[in-house]
Amino acid sequence: MLRNKICIIPKPVSMALGKGKFIITNKTIIESDPILIEVAKFFKRLLKPATGFDLLIVNSKSEINKNNTVTLNIDKEINNLGEEGYFLNINQERIIISAPSPVGVFYGIQTLRQLLPVEIESITNKSHIEWSVPSVLIKDYPRFSWRGYMLDESRHFLGKDVVKRILDMMALFKMNVFHWHLTDDQGWRIEIKKYPLLIEIGSKRKETQIGGFISKKTDNTPHEGFYTQKDVQEIVAYADKLFIKIVPEIDMPGHSKAVLAAYPELSCTEGPFEVPIKFGIKKDVFCVGKEVVFEFMQNVLDEIIQLFPSKIIHIGGDEVPKKRWKECPECQTRIKSESLKDEKGLQIYFTNRIIAFLTSRDCRVMGWNQILSDKLSEDVIGQYWIFGKKKVMKHLKKGGNIVMSKFGYTYLDYSYSFTSLSKAYRYEPIPKKLIKEYHCNILGIETPMWTEWVRNVRELDWQTYPRLIAFAETGWTLIEQKNFINFKKCLEIILKRLDILGICYAQKVEYEPHFIKKTFGFFSVFKEPKRRSLY
Ligand code: ACM
Ligand code: ZN
């Protein structure tokens, strides 16, 4: 019932509606704990364009009349909300957001934002609106600590403004990990000072396949782009203000053909290669027999570590064909000298050396679930997407952490006929067979956006929204509080916000297709999604 009156996504843990409302006016004062000054400024900036109010921020120690104030408060004594929880208390006189840490207050502000009229999202002044919020007491905290979104910028480079826009939307829905897939076969997207050819050669391709994975068509248009280290610092700082951690991914030893085009000596056959124009798995990968490959990886990672304060480095590890290693004398010598069983053992050897290096630099390693093995440290974070469920379970049972991204449910690149909004919402990150004792080892959920068939921000929006909003609720809201019917009602209001924000989300007929379309949905996986409402 309450959710019909108050629409907040993700749904909070508890809400109790009071009497009356609080109206924000140009006389409202933001009263802030000094350590929350950046959060207070964020709130002030959020309100300014639509309301036109330039609200005063005062130190919470100052003696002011508490009427008509929004108080932002750190209370370390609150100990039942976890690191990211908050209380939001709105009555007719004042608003108080209290939390044990700044991130909780920030999330309290996001909730307050969703209680305000949707026009608050406007970048132009809306003088006729009453900026009121209902009296309510909200207690809230997340179910999972990892609520992630992955963006592949190798297949298509989208650029700084698009990334910032995604980060803004993640913050609105209380998501906190941006996994940045910066390297893959079709392009290397980050400046590494020691290896300039990664950009000069690896960030450019002559043209791009169109029409789907089995299509022979190409677009006849060159594609290129990369982030300078300065760009990366700017984005990391931007994300930090939104309490979003950035986890960079440098995919290895497969998905590396853009590197091999620039430095063919790192492959088994030594090339020459071009940055591929077609998608799909490539058989040329790093040569694990050559020491120079480890030297290269360590030098690259040393620059990466300096740029990303999160200290979690994703090393990919997915889809590594073993053909080249089988035929390579140096890889075979390595297998013998290290007494490895076969080429699978060679990948484990490679992964362990990279882990040892990153551990020596105080970093935690993350990889797709293909890297998991008995021989791997439990400190590694696995990201589950396909197959290998047994290894995932084993990792969890020895105390290892997993982030869940099951492909048919969480992949945003698929058409809605394969992954409808209701299917996305239904996804439960905790495997049914996992006993309760190990549930806490599942860190949370992440939704990957692969961009083979996504060339611009409009196509990105269409694939991402509204499914992202469903995943945000799964990551935050307690399972017993989730309800798809309620979610859809709230979504209608949220989508009005997205309209104002200029987000080109998929329309209802598209995100919840007819069941006949869903029945044949799997076959759409190999094709470019049709995005009717966009064109
Ligand atoms: C993946 O989708 N190759 C992780
Ligand atoms: Zn080799």
Coordinates of C-alpha atoms and ligand atoms in Angstrom, one line a residue:
M1 CA 0.0 0.0 0.0
L2 CA 2.6 2.4 1.1
R3 CA 4.7 1.9 -2.0
N4 CA 1.8 3.2 -4.1
K5 CA 2.2 6.5 -2.4
I6 CA 5.9 6.5 -2.1
C7 CA 7.9 5.2 -5.0
I8 CA 11.5 4.6 -4.2
I9 CA 13.8 2.2 -6.2
P10 CA 15.5 0.3 -4.8
K11 CA 12.8 -0.3 -2.2
P12 CA 14.0 0.6 1.3
V13 CA 14.0 -1.8 4.2
S14 CA 11.3 0.0 6.1
M15 CA 9.0 3.0 5.6
A16 CA 6.5 4.5 8.0
L17 CA 4.4 7.3 6.6
G18 CA 3.7 10.3 9.0
K19 CA 1.3 13.3 8.8
G20 CA 1.8 16.2 6.5
K21 CA 4.8 17.2 4.4
F22 CA 8.0 19.2 4.4
I23 CA 8.4 21.9 1.8
I24 CA 11.8 22.9 0.6
T25 CA 12.0 26.7 0.0
N26 CA 14.7 29.1 -0.8
K27 CA 15.0 29.7 3.0
T28 CA 15.7 26.0 3.8
I29 CA 19.1 25.6 5.3
I30 CA 21.4 22.5 4.8
E31 CA 22.9 21.8 8.2
S32 CA 25.9 19.6 7.8
D33 CA 28.5 17.8 9.8
P34 CA 31.9 19.2 8.6
I35 CA 33.0 15.8 7.3
L36 CA 29.9 15.8 5.1
I37 CA 30.7 19.0 3.3
E38 CA 31.1 17.4 -0.1
V39 CA 27.9 15.5 0.3
A40 CA 26.1 18.7 1.4
K41 CA 27.4 20.4 -1.7
F42 CA 26.2 17.5 -3.8
F43 CA 22.7 18.0 -2.4
K44 CA 22.8 21.7 -3.0
R45 CA 23.9 21.3 -6.6
L46 CA 21.2 18.7 -7.1
L47 CA 18.5 21.1 -6.1
K48 CA 19.7 24.2 -7.7
P49 CA 18.9 23.9 -11.5
A50 CA 15.2 23.0 -11.1
T51 CA 14.4 25.0 -7.9
G52 CA 16.6 27.9 -8.6
F53 CA 17.4 27.9 -4.8
D54 CA 20.9 28.6 -3.7
L55 CA 20.6 27.0 -0.3
L56 CA 22.8 28.0 2.6
I57 CA 25.1 25.3 4.1
V58 CA 25.9 25.7 7.8
N59 CA 28.0 23.7 10.2
S60 CA 25.8 21.4 12.3
K61 CA 27.5 22.7 15.5
S62 CA 26.1 26.2 14.8
E63 CA 23.2 27.5 16.9
I64 CA 20.4 27.9 14.5
N65 CA 16.7 27.5 14.6
K66 CA 16.2 23.9 13.5
N67 CA 12.9 24.6 11.7
N68 CA 13.2 24.5 7.9
T69 CA 16.5 22.6 7.9
V70 CA 17.8 19.6 6.2
T71 CA 20.3 18.1 8.6
L72 CA 23.0 15.8 7.4
N73 CA 24.4 13.9 10.3
I74 CA 27.1 11.3 11.0
D75 CA 26.2 9.1 14.0
K76 CA 28.8 6.4 14.7
E77 CA 26.6 5.0 17.4
I78 CA 24.1 3.7 14.8
N79 CA 25.3 0.1 14.6
N80 CA 22.6 -1.9 13.0
L81 CA 22.7 -0.4 9.5
G82 CA 26.1 -1.7 8.2
E83 CA 28.5 0.6 6.4
E84 CA 26.1 2.0 3.8
G85 CA 22.8 2.3 5.7
Y86 CA 20.9 5.5 6.8
F87 CA 17.8 6.8 8.5
L88 CA 15.8 9.5 6.8
N89 CA 13.3 11.3 9.0
I90 CA 11.0 13.8 7.4
N91 CA 8.4 15.8 9.4
Q92 CA 6.7 19.1 8.8
E93 CA 9.4 21.1 10.4
R94 CA 12.6 19.4 9.2
I95 CA 14.5 16.6 7.5
I96 CA 17.2 14.6 9.2
I97 CA 19.5 12.1 7.5
S98 CA 21.6 10.2 9.9
A99 CA 24.1 7.4 9.0
P100 CA 27.2 5.9 10.5
S101 CA 29.3 7.0 7.4
P102 CA 29.2 9.6 4.6
V103 CA 28.1 7.0 2.0
G104 CA 24.9 6.3 4.0
V105 CA 24.1 10.0 4.1
F106 CA 24.7 10.2 0.3
Y107 CA 22.2 7.3 -0.1
G108 CA 19.7 9.1 2.2
I109 CA 19.9 12.1 -0.2
Q110 CA 19.2 9.8 -3.2
T111 CA 16.1 8.6 -1.4
L112 CA 15.1 12.2 -0.6
R113 CA 15.6 13.0 -4.3
Q114 CA 13.2 10.3 -5.3
L115 CA 10.6 11.6 -2.9
L116 CA 10.7 15.1 -4.5
P117 CA 8.6 15.8 -7.6
V118 CA 10.2 14.3 -10.7
E119 CA 10.8 17.8 -12.1
I120 CA 13.7 18.0 -9.6
E121 CA 15.7 16.3 -12.4
S122 CA 15.2 19.2 -14.8
I123 CA 18.2 21.3 -15.7
T124 CA 16.0 24.4 -16.2
N125 CA 14.1 26.3 -13.6
K126 CA 10.6 25.0 -12.8
S127 CA 9.3 27.9 -10.7
H128 CA 5.6 26.7 -10.5
I129 CA 6.4 23.5 -8.6
E130 CA 5.9 23.0 -4.8
W131 CA 9.1 21.1 -3.7
S132 CA 7.4 19.0 -1.1
V133 CA 8.2 15.6 0.3
P134 CA 5.9 13.5 2.5
S135 CA 6.5 13.0 6.2
V136 CA 8.1 9.6 6.5
L137 CA 10.6 7.7 8.6
I138 CA 12.8 5.4 6.5
K139 CA 15.3 2.9 7.7
D140 CA 17.5 1.5 5.0
Y141 CA 20.5 -0.5 4.2
P142 CA 21.6 -2.8 1.3
R143 CA 21.4 -6.5 1.0
F144 CA 24.7 -6.8 -0.9
S145 CA 27.9 -4.8 -0.8
W146 CA 28.6 -5.2 -4.5
R147 CA 26.1 -3.6 -6.8
G148 CA 27.9 -3.3 -10.1
Y149 CA 27.6 -2.3 -13.7
M150 CA 30.2 -3.3 -16.3
L151 CA 30.9 -1.3 -19.4
D152 CA 32.9 -2.8 -22.3
E153 CA 34.6 0.1 -24.1
S154 CA 36.8 -2.1 -26.3
R155 CA 34.1 -3.1 -28.7
H156 CA 32.9 0.5 -28.9
F157 CA 34.6 3.5 -27.3
L158 CA 31.9 5.8 -25.9
G159 CA 34.0 8.4 -24.0
K160 CA 34.2 10.4 -20.8
D161 CA 30.8 12.1 -20.9
V162 CA 28.9 8.8 -21.4
V163 CA 30.8 7.2 -18.5
K164 CA 30.0 10.1 -16.2
R165 CA 26.3 9.9 -17.2
I166 CA 26.3 6.2 -16.3
L167 CA 27.9 6.9 -13.0
D168 CA 25.2 9.6 -12.3
M169 CA 22.5 7.0 -13.0
M170 CA 24.2 4.4 -10.9
A171 CA 24.3 6.8 -7.9
L172 CA 20.6 7.5 -8.3
F173 CA 19.9 3.8 -7.8
K174 CA 22.5 3.3 -5.1
M175 CA 24.9 1.2 -7.2
N176 CA 28.5 1.2 -6.1
V177 CA 30.9 -0.6 -8.5
F178 CA 31.8 0.5 -12.0
H179 CA 33.7 -2.4 -13.7
W180 CA 35.5 -0.9 -16.6
H181 CA 36.3 -3.4 -19.4
L182 CA 39.1 -1.4 -21.0
T183 CA 40.8 -3.9 -23.2
D184 CA 39.7 -6.7 -25.5
D185 CA 40.5 -8.0 -29.0
Q186 CA 38.8 -5.1 -30.8
G187 CA 40.6 -2.3 -29.0
W188 CA 42.9 -1.2 -26.2
R189 CA 41.5 1.9 -24.5
I190 CA 43.8 3.2 -21.8
E191 CA 47.1 5.0 -22.1
I192 CA 50.1 3.1 -20.8
K193 CA 53.1 5.3 -20.9
K194 CA 55.7 2.5 -21.2
Y195 CA 53.9 1.0 -24.2
P196 CA 52.8 3.8 -26.6
L197 CA 51.9 1.4 -29.4
L198 CA 49.0 0.1 -27.4
I199 CA 47.3 3.4 -28.3
E200 CA 49.0 4.2 -31.6
I201 CA 48.1 0.8 -33.0
G202 CA 45.9 -1.0 -30.4
S203 CA 43.2 1.6 -30.0
K204 CA 42.3 1.8 -33.7
R205 CA 40.5 -0.6 -36.1
K206 CA 39.8 -0.1 -39.8
E207 CA 36.1 -0.9 -39.6
T208 CA 33.5 -3.0 -37.7
Q209 CA 31.3 -6.0 -38.2
I210 CA 27.6 -5.2 -38.3
G211 CA 24.5 -7.3 -38.2
G212 CA 25.4 -10.0 -35.7
F213 CA 28.1 -12.6 -34.9
I214 CA 27.6 -14.6 -38.1
S215 CA 27.2 -11.6 -40.4
K216 CA 29.7 -10.9 -43.1
K217 CA 28.8 -7.2 -43.3
T218 CA 31.1 -4.4 -42.1
D219 CA 30.4 -0.7 -41.7
N220 CA 33.4 0.6 -43.7
T221 CA 34.1 3.2 -41.0
P222 CA 37.3 3.4 -38.9
H223 CA 36.8 3.2 -35.1
E224 CA 39.2 4.5 -32.5
G225 CA 39.4 6.0 -29.0
F226 CA 41.2 5.8 -25.7
Y227 CA 41.5 7.4 -22.3
T228 CA 44.6 9.3 -21.3
Q229 CA 45.8 8.7 -17.7
K230 CA 44.6 12.2 -17.0
D231 CA 41.1 11.3 -18.2
V232 CA 41.1 8.2 -16.0
Q233 CA 42.1 10.3 -13.0
E234 CA 39.2 12.7 -13.7
I235 CA 36.7 9.8 -14.0
V236 CA 38.0 8.1 -10.8
A237 CA 37.6 11.4 -8.9
Y238 CA 34.1 11.9 -10.4
A239 CA 33.1 8.3 -9.3
D240 CA 34.6 8.9 -5.9
K241 CA 32.2 11.8 -5.2
L242 CA 29.3 9.4 -6.0
F243 CA 30.8 6.7 -3.7
I244 CA 31.4 4.5 -6.7
K245 CA 34.5 2.3 -6.8
I246 CA 36.0 1.7 -10.2
V247 CA 37.4 -1.8 -10.9
P248 CA 39.5 -1.8 -14.2
E249 CA 39.7 -4.9 -16.3
I250 CA 42.7 -5.8 -18.3
D251 CA 41.7 -9.0 -20.0
M252 CA 44.4 -11.7 -20.2
P253 CA 45.8 -14.1 -21.5
G254 CA 42.9 -14.2 -24.1
H255 CA 40.9 -11.3 -25.6
S256 CA 44.3 -9.7 -26.3
K257 CA 44.6 -9.3 -30.0
A258 CA 44.7 -5.5 -29.9
V259 CA 47.8 -5.8 -27.8
L260 CA 49.3 -8.4 -30.2
A261 CA 48.6 -6.1 -33.2
A262 CA 50.8 -3.6 -31.4
Y263 CA 53.4 -6.0 -29.9
P264 CA 53.3 -9.2 -31.9
E265 CA 56.4 -10.5 -30.1
L266 CA 54.0 -11.3 -27.1
S267 CA 52.2 -14.0 -29.1
C268 CA 53.2 -17.6 -29.8
T269 CA 53.5 -17.1 -33.6
E270 CA 54.8 -13.4 -33.5
G271 CA 52.2 -12.2 -36.0
P272 CA 51.8 -9.9 -37.8
F273 CA 48.2 -9.1 -36.7
E274 CA 45.7 -6.4 -37.1
V275 CA 43.1 -5.2 -34.6
P276 CA 40.2 -7.4 -35.5
I277 CA 37.2 -5.9 -37.2
K278 CA 35.0 -9.0 -36.4
F279 CA 33.7 -10.1 -33.0
G280 CA 33.9 -13.6 -31.4
I281 CA 36.7 -15.5 -29.7
K282 CA 40.2 -15.2 -31.3
K283 CA 42.8 -18.0 -31.2
D284 CA 45.8 -15.7 -30.8
V285 CA 46.5 -15.0 -27.2
F286 CA 49.5 -14.1 -25.0
C287 CA 52.3 -16.7 -25.2
V288 CA 52.8 -18.1 -21.7
G289 CA 56.2 -19.6 -22.6
K290 CA 57.8 -16.2 -23.0
E291 CA 59.2 -14.2 -20.0
V292 CA 58.7 -11.0 -21.9
V293 CA 54.9 -11.4 -21.6
F294 CA 55.1 -11.4 -17.8
E295 CA 57.4 -8.3 -17.9
F296 CA 54.9 -6.6 -20.1
M297 CA 51.9 -7.5 -17.9
Q298 CA 53.7 -6.4 -14.8
N299 CA 54.7 -3.0 -16.3
V300 CA 51.1 -2.4 -17.5
L301 CA 49.6 -3.4 -14.2
D302 CA 52.0 -1.1 -12.3
E303 CA 50.6 1.8 -14.2
I304 CA 47.1 0.6 -13.8
I305 CA 47.5 0.2 -10.0
Q306 CA 48.6 3.8 -9.7
L307 CA 45.5 5.1 -11.4
F308 CA 42.8 3.1 -9.6
P309 CA 42.6 3.5 -5.8
S310 CA 40.1 0.6 -5.4
K311 CA 43.1 -1.8 -5.5
I312 CA 40.8 -4.5 -7.0
I313 CA 42.1 -5.4 -10.5
H314 CA 40.1 -7.6 -12.8
I315 CA 42.3 -9.8 -15.0
G316 CA 39.5 -11.3 -17.2
G317 CA 40.7 -14.9 -17.9
D318 CA 37.6 -15.9 -19.9
E319 CA 37.5 -17.7 -23.2
V320 CA 41.1 -18.6 -23.8
P321 CA 41.6 -21.0 -26.7
K322 CA 44.5 -23.4 -26.2
K323 CA 45.3 -24.0 -29.9
R324 CA 48.3 -21.7 -30.1
W325 CA 49.8 -23.0 -26.9
K326 CA 49.5 -26.6 -28.1
E327 CA 51.6 -25.7 -31.2
C328 CA 54.1 -23.4 -29.5
P329 CA 57.5 -24.8 -28.6
E330 CA 58.0 -22.2 -25.8
C331 CA 54.6 -22.9 -24.3
Q332 CA 55.3 -26.6 -24.4
T333 CA 58.7 -26.1 -22.8
R334 CA 57.0 -24.2 -20.0
I335 CA 54.5 -27.0 -19.5
K336 CA 57.4 -29.4 -19.1
S337 CA 59.6 -27.2 -16.9
E338 CA 56.8 -26.4 -14.5
S339 CA 55.5 -30.0 -14.5
L340 CA 52.1 -28.9 -15.7
K341 CA 49.5 -31.4 -16.9
D342 CA 48.4 -29.6 -20.0
E343 CA 47.4 -26.2 -21.5
K344 CA 44.7 -25.8 -18.9
G345 CA 47.5 -26.0 -16.3
L346 CA 49.4 -23.4 -18.3
Q347 CA 46.5 -20.9 -17.8
I348 CA 46.5 -21.6 -14.1
Y349 CA 50.2 -21.1 -14.0
F350 CA 49.8 -17.8 -15.8
T351 CA 47.0 -16.7 -13.5
N352 CA 49.0 -17.6 -10.4
R353 CA 52.0 -15.6 -11.5
I354 CA 49.8 -12.5 -12.2
I355 CA 48.1 -13.0 -8.8
A356 CA 51.5 -13.3 -7.0
F357 CA 52.6 -10.0 -8.6
L358 CA 49.3 -8.1 -7.8
T359 CA 49.3 -9.5 -4.3
S360 CA 52.9 -8.2 -3.9
R361 CA 51.4 -4.8 -4.8
D362 CA 48.7 -5.1 -2.2
C363 CA 46.0 -5.6 -4.8
R364 CA 43.1 -8.0 -4.8
V365 CA 42.5 -10.0 -8.0
M366 CA 39.2 -10.5 -9.7
G367 CA 38.5 -12.7 -12.7
W368 CA 35.7 -14.4 -14.7
N369 CA 34.8 -17.8 -13.2
Q370 CA 37.0 -19.6 -15.8
I371 CA 40.1 -18.7 -13.7
L372 CA 38.9 -20.6 -10.7
S373 CA 40.7 -23.7 -9.8
D374 CA 41.8 -25.7 -6.7
K375 CA 45.2 -24.2 -7.0
L376 CA 44.0 -20.6 -6.7
S377 CA 44.1 -18.5 -3.5
E378 CA 40.7 -18.0 -1.9
D379 CA 41.5 -14.3 -1.8
V380 CA 40.6 -14.1 -5.6
I381 CA 37.2 -12.7 -6.4
G382 CA 35.4 -14.8 -9.0
Q383 CA 32.8 -13.4 -11.3
Y384 CA 30.3 -16.0 -12.3
W385 CA 28.8 -15.8 -15.8
I386 CA 28.7 -19.2 -17.4
F387 CA 29.5 -22.9 -16.8
G388 CA 31.8 -24.0 -14.0
K389 CA 29.2 -23.8 -11.2
K390 CA 31.0 -26.6 -9.3
K391 CA 34.2 -24.6 -9.1
V392 CA 32.2 -21.5 -8.0
M393 CA 30.6 -23.5 -5.2
K394 CA 34.0 -24.9 -4.1
H395 CA 35.5 -21.4 -4.1
L396 CA 32.6 -20.1 -1.9
K397 CA 33.0 -23.0 0.5
K398 CA 36.6 -22.3 1.1
G399 CA 35.8 -18.8 2.0
G400 CA 36.3 -17.2 -1.4
N401 CA 34.1 -14.4 -2.7
I402 CA 31.9 -14.4 -5.9
V403 CA 30.1 -11.7 -7.8
M404 CA 27.1 -13.0 -9.7
S405 CA 26.6 -12.1 -13.4
K406 CA 24.8 -15.1 -14.9
F407 CA 24.7 -14.4 -18.6
G408 CA 21.2 -15.1 -19.6
Y409 CA 19.8 -13.0 -16.8
T410 CA 22.2 -10.1 -16.2
Y411 CA 23.8 -9.4 -19.6
L412 CA 22.5 -6.1 -20.8
D413 CA 23.7 -6.6 -24.4
Y414 CA 21.0 -9.2 -25.1
S415 CA 17.7 -8.3 -26.6
Y416 CA 14.6 -8.0 -24.3
S417 CA 13.1 -11.0 -26.1
F418 CA 15.8 -13.1 -24.5
T419 CA 16.2 -11.1 -21.2
S420 CA 12.9 -9.3 -20.5
L421 CA 12.6 -6.9 -17.6
S422 CA 10.7 -9.5 -15.6
K423 CA 13.4 -12.2 -16.2
A424 CA 16.1 -9.6 -15.2
Y425 CA 14.1 -8.8 -12.0
R426 CA 13.6 -12.5 -11.2
Y427 CA 17.4 -13.1 -11.0
E428 CA 18.5 -14.3 -7.6
P429 CA 22.2 -14.0 -7.0
I430 CA 22.4 -16.6 -4.2
P431 CA 22.5 -20.1 -5.7
K432 CA 19.6 -22.3 -4.5
K433 CA 22.0 -25.1 -3.5
L434 CA 24.3 -22.9 -1.4
I435 CA 23.8 -23.5 2.3
K436 CA 23.2 -20.4 4.5
E437 CA 26.6 -20.5 6.1
Y438 CA 28.2 -19.5 2.8
H439 CA 25.7 -16.9 1.6
C440 CA 27.8 -14.1 3.0
N441 CA 30.6 -15.1 0.5
I442 CA 28.4 -13.9 -2.4
L443 CA 29.4 -10.2 -2.6
G444 CA 26.5 -9.3 -4.8
I445 CA 25.4 -8.7 -8.4
E446 CA 26.9 -7.1 -11.5
T447 CA 25.3 -6.4 -14.8
P448 CA 27.6 -6.5 -17.8
M449 CA 27.1 -4.2 -20.8
W450 CA 29.0 -5.7 -23.8
T451 CA 29.1 -3.3 -26.7
E452 CA 29.6 -5.4 -29.9
W453 CA 26.3 -4.0 -31.1
V454 CA 26.1 -0.8 -29.2
R455 CA 27.7 2.1 -31.1
N456 CA 26.4 5.2 -29.3
V457 CA 24.8 6.4 -26.1
R458 CA 21.2 6.0 -27.4
E459 CA 21.8 2.3 -28.1
L460 CA 23.5 2.0 -24.8
D461 CA 20.5 3.6 -22.9
W462 CA 18.1 1.3 -24.7
Q463 CA 20.0 -1.8 -23.7
T464 CA 20.6 -0.6 -20.1
Y465 CA 17.3 0.9 -19.0
P466 CA 15.1 -0.1 -17.5
R467 CA 16.9 -3.4 -16.8
L468 CA 19.6 -1.7 -14.8
I469 CA 16.9 -0.4 -12.4
A470 CA 15.7 -4.0 -11.8
F471 CA 19.3 -5.1 -11.0
A472 CA 19.8 -2.2 -8.7
E473 CA 16.7 -3.3 -6.7
T474 CA 18.0 -6.9 -6.5
G475 CA 21.4 -5.7 -5.3
W476 CA 19.9 -3.5 -2.5
T477 CA 16.5 -4.7 -1.5
L478 CA 15.9 -7.6 0.9
I479 CA 14.6 -10.6 -1.0
E480 CA 11.4 -10.8 1.0
Q481 CA 10.7 -7.1 0.1
K482 CA 11.0 -7.6 -3.6
N483 CA 7.8 -7.6 -5.6
F484 CA 7.6 -7.2 -9.4
I485 CA 4.1 -5.7 -9.5
N486 CA 5.1 -3.0 -7.0
F487 CA 8.4 -2.5 -8.8
K488 CA 6.6 -1.9 -12.1
K489 CA 4.3 0.7 -10.6
C490 CA 7.2 2.6 -9.1
L491 CA 9.1 2.2 -12.4
E492 CA 6.5 4.2 -14.2
I493 CA 7.3 7.2 -12.0
I494 CA 11.0 6.6 -12.2
L495 CA 10.8 6.5 -16.0
K496 CA 9.4 10.1 -15.9
R497 CA 12.6 11.1 -14.2
L498 CA 14.6 9.3 -16.9
D499 CA 12.5 11.2 -19.5
I500 CA 13.7 14.5 -18.0
L501 CA 17.2 13.2 -17.7
G502 CA 17.1 12.4 -21.5
I503 CA 17.6 8.7 -21.1
C504 CA 16.4 6.7 -24.2
Y505 CA 15.2 3.6 -22.3
A506 CA 13.4 0.8 -24.1
Q507 CA 9.6 1.1 -24.2
K508 CA 7.1 -1.2 -22.4
V509 CA 6.2 -3.2 -25.5
E510 CA 9.9 -3.9 -25.9
Y511 CA 11.1 -4.6 -22.4
E512 CA 8.2 -7.0 -21.8
P513 CA 7.6 -8.7 -25.1
H514 CA 4.9 -11.1 -26.2
F515 CA 5.5 -14.6 -25.0
I516 CA 5.9 -15.9 -28.5
K517 CA 8.8 -13.5 -29.0
K518 CA 10.2 -14.7 -25.6
T519 CA 9.9 -18.3 -26.7
F520 CA 12.3 -17.8 -29.6
G521 CA 14.3 -15.2 -27.7
F522 CA 17.5 -17.3 -27.4
F523 CA 18.1 -17.1 -31.2
S524 CA 18.3 -13.3 -30.9
V525 CA 21.6 -13.7 -28.9
F526 CA 23.5 -14.0 -32.2
K527 CA 22.0 -11.0 -33.9
E528 CA 22.0 -7.3 -33.3
P529 CA 19.0 -6.3 -31.2
K530 CA 16.2 -4.5 -33.0
R531 CA 15.5 -1.2 -31.1
R532 CA 12.3 0.0 -32.7
S533 CA 11.6 2.9 -30.4
L534 CA 15.0 4.4 -31.1
Y535 CA 14.6 4.9 -34.8
Ligands
ACM1 C1 32.3 -13.0 -21.0 O1 31.1 -12.8 -21.3 N1 33.1 -13.5 -21.9 C2 32.8 -12.9 -19.6
ZN2 ZN 53.5 -19.8 -26.8

